[in-house]
CSV table of C-alpha atoms in Angstrom, one decimal:
chain,number,residue,atom,x,y,z
A,4,MET,CA,10.2,-115.5,-45.3
A,5,GLU,CA,13.9,-116.4,-44.7
A,6,GLY,CA,14.2,-120.0,-44.1
A,7,SER,CA,10.9,-121.1,-45.6
A,8,CYS,CA,11.9,-122.0,-49.1
A,9,ASP,CA,12.8,-125.6,-48.7
A,10,PRO,CA,10.0,-128.0,-49.6
A,11,TYR,CA,8.8,-129.9,-46.7
A,12,PRO,CA,9.8,-133.4,-47.5
A,13,SER,CA,8.0,-136.4,-46.5
A,14,THR,CA,5.1,-138.4,-47.8
A,15,ILE,CA,5.0,-136.5,-51.0
A,16,LEU,CA,2.3,-137.5,-53.5
A,17,ARG,CA,2.8,-134.7,-56.2
A,18,MET,CA,4.8,-131.8,-56.8
A,19,VAL,CA,3.5,-128.5,-58.2
A,20,PRO,CA,5.2,-125.2,-58.9
A,21,PHE,CA,4.6,-122.5,-56.1
A,22,PRO,CA,5.8,-118.9,-56.8
A,23,ILE,CA,7.4,-117.8,-53.6
A,24,CYS,CA,10.8,-116.4,-52.6
A,25,ASP,CA,11.2,-113.4,-54.7
A,26,GLY,CA,9.2,-114.8,-57.6
A,27,GLU,CA,11.1,-118.0,-58.1
A,28,ASP,CA,9.2,-121.0,-59.2
A,29,LEU,CA,9.8,-123.5,-56.6
A,30,VAL,CA,8.2,-127.0,-55.8
A,31,THR,CA,5.9,-127.4,-52.9
A,32,PRO,CA,4.9,-130.9,-51.8
A,33,ILE,CA,1.4,-132.0,-51.4
A,34,ARG,CA,1.5,-134.6,-48.5
A,35,HIS,CA,-1.1,-137.4,-48.8
A,36,VAL,CA,-2.5,-139.6,-45.9
A,37,ALA,CA,-5.2,-142.2,-46.4
A,38,VAL,CA,-7.2,-141.5,-43.3
A,39,THR,CA,-6.8,-138.6,-40.6
A,40,GLY,CA,-9.0,-136.9,-38.0
A,41,SER,CA,-8.8,-133.5,-39.7
A,42,THR,CA,-6.4,-132.0,-42.3
A,43,ASN,CA,-6.7,-128.7,-40.6
A,44,ASP,CA,-5.6,-130.1,-37.3
A,45,ASP,CA,-2.7,-131.9,-39.0
A,46,MET,CA,-1.7,-128.7,-40.7
A,47,THR,CA,-1.8,-126.9,-37.5
A,48,ALA,CA,0.5,-129.2,-36.0
A,49,LEU,CA,2.9,-128.9,-39.1
A,50,ALA,CA,2.9,-125.2,-38.8
A,51,ARG,CA,4.0,-125.3,-35.2
A,52,GLU,CA,6.8,-127.7,-36.3
A,53,GLY,CA,8.0,-124.9,-38.8
A,54,ALA,CA,6.4,-126.1,-42.1
A,55,ALA,CA,6.9,-123.8,-45.0
A,56,GLU,CA,4.3,-121.6,-46.5
A,57,GLY,CA,2.6,-123.4,-49.4
A,58,THR,CA,2.8,-126.8,-47.7
A,59,TRP,CA,-0.4,-128.9,-48.6
A,60,LEU,CA,-1.9,-131.9,-46.9
A,61,ARG,CA,-4.6,-134.0,-48.6
A,62,ALA,CA,-6.5,-136.9,-47.1
A,63,ASP,CA,-8.7,-139.7,-48.8
A,64,ARG,CA,-10.9,-139.6,-45.7
A,65,GLN,CA,-11.4,-137.6,-42.6
A,66,GLU,CA,-12.8,-138.9,-39.4
A,67,GLY,CA,-13.2,-135.7,-37.6
A,68,GLY,CA,-13.8,-133.3,-40.5
A,69,ARG,CA,-15.5,-130.0,-39.7
A,70,GLY,CA,-16.9,-126.9,-41.2
A,71,ARG,CA,-17.5,-123.4,-39.8
A,72,GLN,CA,-18.8,-123.2,-36.2
A,73,GLY,CA,-17.7,-126.7,-35.6
A,74,ARG,CA,-20.3,-128.4,-37.9
A,75,ALA,CA,-19.3,-131.9,-39.0
A,76,TRP,CA,-18.0,-132.2,-42.6
A,77,VAL,CA,-19.2,-135.5,-44.1
A,78,SER,CA,-15.8,-137.0,-45.6
A,79,PRO,CA,-16.3,-140.2,-47.7
A,80,PRO,CA,-13.5,-141.2,-50.1
A,81,GLY,CA,-13.6,-139.5,-53.6
A,82,ASN,CA,-13.9,-135.9,-52.4
A,83,LEU,CA,-11.2,-133.3,-51.8
A,84,TYR,CA,-10.1,-132.8,-48.2
A,85,ALA,CA,-7.2,-130.7,-48.1
A,86,SER,CA,-5.4,-128.0,-46.1
A,87,THR,CA,-2.6,-125.5,-46.8
A,88,LEU,CA,-0.6,-123.0,-44.8
A,89,VAL,CA,-0.1,-119.3,-45.3
A,90,ARG,CA,2.5,-117.5,-43.1
A,91,ARG,CA,1.5,-114.0,-42.2
A,92,LEU,CA,3.9,-111.2,-43.3
A,93,GLY,CA,4.0,-107.7,-42.5
A,94,GLY,CA,1.9,-105.6,-44.9
A,95,ASP,CA,-0.4,-108.6,-45.8
A,96,PRO,CA,-4.2,-107.7,-46.1
A,97,PRO,CA,-6.3,-108.9,-43.1
A,98,ALA,CA,-6.0,-112.6,-42.5
A,99,PRO,CA,-9.8,-113.5,-42.7
A,100,SER,CA,-9.7,-112.3,-46.4
A,101,LEU,CA,-7.7,-115.4,-47.1
A,102,ALA,CA,-11.1,-117.2,-47.3
A,103,MET,CA,-11.8,-115.0,-50.3
A,104,VAL,CA,-8.5,-115.8,-51.9
A,105,ALA,CA,-9.5,-119.5,-51.6
A,106,ALA,CA,-13.0,-118.9,-53.0
A,107,VAL,CA,-11.8,-117.1,-56.0
A,108,ALA,CA,-9.3,-119.8,-56.7
A,109,LEU,CA,-11.9,-122.6,-56.2
A,110,ASP,CA,-14.2,-120.7,-58.6
A,111,GLU,CA,-11.6,-120.3,-61.2
A,112,LEU,CA,-10.8,-124.2,-61.2
A,113,LEU,CA,-14.3,-125.4,-60.8
A,114,GLN,CA,-15.5,-123.4,-63.9
A,115,ALA,CA,-13.2,-125.7,-65.9
A,116,TRP,CA,-15.7,-128.5,-65.3
A,117,LEU,CA,-19.0,-126.6,-64.8
A,118,GLY,CA,-18.7,-124.0,-67.5
A,119,PRO,CA,-20.2,-120.3,-67.3
A,120,GLY,CA,-23.4,-119.6,-65.4
A,121,ARG,CA,-23.6,-122.5,-63.0
A,122,LEU,CA,-21.3,-121.5,-60.2
A,123,ALA,CA,-21.7,-118.6,-57.6
A,124,ILE,CA,-19.7,-117.6,-54.6
A,125,LYS,CA,-21.9,-117.2,-51.4
A,126,TRP,CA,-20.5,-115.0,-48.5
A,127,PRO,CA,-18.4,-115.8,-46.6
A,128,ASN,CA,-17.0,-119.1,-47.8
A,129,ASP,CA,-19.2,-121.2,-50.0
A,130,LEU,CA,-19.3,-122.1,-53.7
A,131,LEU,CA,-22.8,-123.0,-54.9
A,132,ALA,CA,-23.1,-125.1,-58.2
A,133,ASP,CA,-26.8,-124.8,-59.6
A,134,GLY,CA,-27.7,-123.2,-56.3
A,135,ALA,CA,-26.4,-126.1,-54.1
A,136,LYS,CA,-23.2,-126.2,-51.9
A,137,ILE,CA,-20.4,-127.9,-53.6
A,138,SER,CA,-17.4,-126.7,-51.5
A,139,GLY,CA,-16.6,-124.9,-48.3
A,140,ILE,CA,-13.5,-123.2,-46.7
A,141,LEU,CA,-12.4,-123.1,-43.2
A,142,LEU,CA,-9.7,-120.8,-41.9
A,143,GLU,CA,-7.9,-121.5,-38.5
A,144,GLY,CA,-5.1,-119.6,-36.9
A,145,ALA,CA,-1.8,-121.4,-35.9
A,146,GLY,CA,0.6,-118.9,-34.3
A,147,ASP,CA,1.9,-116.6,-37.1
A,148,ALA,CA,0.2,-118.6,-39.7
A,149,VAL,CA,-3.2,-119.3,-41.1
A,150,VAL,CA,-4.3,-122.7,-42.1
A,151,VAL,CA,-6.7,-122.8,-45.0
A,152,GLY,CA,-9.0,-125.8,-45.2
A,153,ILE,CA,-10.8,-126.7,-48.3
A,154,GLY,CA,-13.5,-129.3,-48.9
A,155,VAL,CA,-14.9,-129.9,-52.3
A,156,ASN,CA,-17.7,-132.5,-53.1
A,157,LEU,CA,-16.3,-134.2,-56.2
A,158,ALA,CA,-17.9,-137.7,-56.2
A,159,HIS,CA,-20.3,-137.5,-53.3
A,160,HIS,CA,-22.3,-134.9,-51.4
A,161,PRO,CA,-24.3,-135.1,-48.1
A,162,GLU,CA,-27.9,-135.5,-48.0
A,163,GLY,CA,-30.5,-134.6,-45.2
A,164,ILE,CA,-28.7,-131.3,-44.2
A,165,ASP,CA,-30.2,-127.9,-43.6
A,166,ARG,CA,-29.2,-126.7,-47.1
A,167,PRO,CA,-29.0,-128.2,-50.7
A,168,ALA,CA,-25.8,-129.7,-51.5
A,169,THR,CA,-24.3,-131.3,-54.6
A,170,SER,CA,-21.2,-132.8,-56.3
A,171,LEU,CA,-19.6,-132.9,-59.7
A,172,ALA,CA,-20.7,-136.4,-60.1
A,173,ALA,CA,-24.4,-135.4,-59.1
A,174,LEU,CA,-24.2,-132.9,-61.8
A,175,GLY,CA,-23.6,-135.4,-64.5
A,176,LEU,CA,-19.9,-134.8,-64.7
A,177,SER,CA,-16.9,-137.3,-64.4
A,178,PRO,CA,-15.1,-136.2,-61.3
A,179,PRO,CA,-11.4,-135.8,-61.4
A,180,GLU,CA,-9.0,-137.7,-59.0
A,181,PRO,CA,-8.8,-135.8,-55.7
A,182,GLY,CA,-5.0,-135.8,-56.0
A,183,ASP,CA,-5.2,-134.2,-59.6
A,184,PHE,CA,-7.6,-131.6,-58.5
A,185,ALA,CA,-5.3,-130.8,-55.3
A,186,ALA,CA,-2.4,-130.3,-57.7
A,187,GLU,CA,-4.2,-127.9,-59.9
A,188,LEU,CA,-5.8,-126.1,-56.9
A,189,ALA,CA,-2.4,-125.5,-55.3
A,190,ALA,CA,-1.1,-123.8,-58.4
A,191,VAL,CA,-4.2,-121.5,-58.8
A,192,PHE,CA,-4.3,-120.8,-55.0
A,193,ALA,CA,-0.7,-119.7,-55.2
A,194,ALA,CA,-1.3,-117.3,-58.0
A,195,TRP,CA,-4.3,-115.7,-56.3
A,196,LEU,CA,-2.2,-115.4,-53.0
A,197,ALA,CA,0.6,-113.8,-54.9
A,198,ARG,CA,-2.0,-111.1,-56.2
A,199,TRP,CA,-3.4,-110.7,-52.7
A,200,ARG,CA,0.0,-109.7,-51.3
A,201,THR,CA,1.3,-107.6,-54.2
A,202,GLU,CA,-1.8,-105.9,-55.6
A,203,GLY,CA,-3.8,-105.8,-52.4
A,204,LEU,CA,-7.3,-107.0,-51.2
A,205,GLY,CA,-9.1,-105.0,-53.7
A,206,VAL,CA,-8.2,-107.2,-56.7
A,207,VAL,CA,-9.5,-110.2,-54.8
A,208,LEU,CA,-12.7,-108.5,-53.8
A,209,ALA,CA,-13.4,-107.3,-57.3
A,210,ARG,CA,-13.1,-110.9,-58.6
A,211,TRP,CA,-15.2,-112.1,-55.7
A,212,GLN,CA,-18.1,-109.8,-56.2
A,213,ALA,CA,-17.9,-110.6,-60.0
A,214,ARG,CA,-18.6,-114.2,-59.2
A,215,ALA,CA,-21.1,-113.8,-56.4
A,216,HIS,CA,-24.8,-113.4,-56.5
A,217,PRO,CA,-25.9,-109.9,-57.9
A,218,PRO,CA,-26.6,-107.0,-55.9
A,219,GLY,CA,-30.3,-107.0,-54.8
A,220,THR,CA,-30.4,-110.6,-54.1
A,221,ALA,CA,-32.5,-111.3,-51.0
A,222,LEU,CA,-30.6,-112.8,-48.0
A,223,ARG,CA,-31.0,-114.0,-44.5
A,224,VAL,CA,-28.2,-113.7,-42.1
A,225,ARG,CA,-27.9,-115.6,-38.9
A,226,ALA,CA,-25.3,-113.7,-37.0
A,227,PRO,CA,-24.1,-113.9,-33.4
A,228,GLU,CA,-26.4,-110.9,-32.4
A,229,GLY,CA,-29.5,-112.5,-34.2
A,230,GLU,CA,-31.1,-112.8,-37.5
A,231,ILE,CA,-31.5,-110.2,-40.1
A,232,GLU,CA,-32.9,-110.2,-43.7
A,233,GLY,CA,-32.2,-107.7,-46.4
A,234,LEU,CA,-30.7,-107.1,-49.9
A,235,TYR,CA,-27.1,-108.0,-50.9
A,236,GLU,CA,-25.3,-104.5,-51.6
A,237,GLY,CA,-21.9,-105.9,-52.3
A,238,LEU,CA,-18.8,-105.8,-49.9
A,239,ALA,CA,-17.2,-103.4,-47.8
A,240,PRO,CA,-13.5,-102.6,-48.5
A,241,ASP,CA,-12.5,-105.2,-45.7
A,242,GLY,CA,-14.7,-107.9,-47.1
A,243,ALA,CA,-17.6,-107.5,-44.8
A,244,LEU,CA,-21.1,-108.1,-46.2
A,245,ARG,CA,-23.3,-105.2,-46.9
A,246,LEU,CA,-26.9,-105.9,-46.2
A,247,ARG,CA,-29.8,-103.3,-47.0
A,248,THR,CA,-32.7,-103.8,-44.6
A,249,THR,CA,-36.4,-102.6,-45.4
A,250,ASP,CA,-35.7,-99.4,-43.5
A,251,GLY,CA,-32.9,-98.5,-45.9
A,252,ARG,CA,-30.0,-99.0,-43.5
A,253,ILE,CA,-26.9,-100.6,-44.5
A,254,HIS,CA,-25.7,-103.3,-42.1
A,255,LEU,CA,-22.1,-104.5,-42.2
A,256,VAL,CA,-21.9,-108.2,-41.4
A,257,HIS,CA,-18.4,-109.5,-40.5
A,258,ALA,CA,-19.5,-113.0,-39.2
A,259,GLY,CA,-22.5,-115.2,-39.7
A,260,ASP,CA,-24.3,-117.7,-41.9
A,261,VAL,CA,-25.9,-116.5,-45.0
A,262,PHE,CA,-29.1,-118.1,-46.5
A,263,LEU,CA,-30.6,-117.2,-49.9
A,264,LEU,CA,-34.3,-116.2,-49.8
């Protein structure tokens, strides 16, 4: 996008290459704050001020962090709480599929710590490590832009919630510094974002499905229209979840919470 190639300059913690502007490797800033209400709210404000695509913001702690459907996101220091900005361009795949771009980028990065066989993507936006949630993704619109919020349990994980959660530390691993993790994530996300734009949504969906639970996995979906149970049958071309119920029908789920049975 013309005029969007200058790095957004203030409070820069780390600089990483970000391939935009006709393939040139430019530098994008990762802004850092000690405490904020929500990195997504802050990034939304930056978007309205004209921040460039590829701007990142990371906080040590959030006082008003949230996940999907307004759920509180517990935010102690030591984990990753970050948001980035994608400016929508003509010809882009559907904006909601950016959650899948973020998921495959996170999966690629976390595999470096966890190794093969321990990580799976769960529709629409969670990553599970040994069956427990280790990260989540939240998309929010900001005019012509989409804010992509990413939380990863590096050093801590919540307890007493409605589904199992874990962290790299709980899995017996030495967690990286959040700033280092954010820098690596920014580079991997940029690479997948470029593929999403140039090769289309199909390449992202193929990777997503290869890293998800296998077809035939039993699921319960809590959707706006009610709960439904069935077997996972992959994704539709637009990224919707395909669920086969006991009567043999395929239901397309575009929004809802998914639970493994």
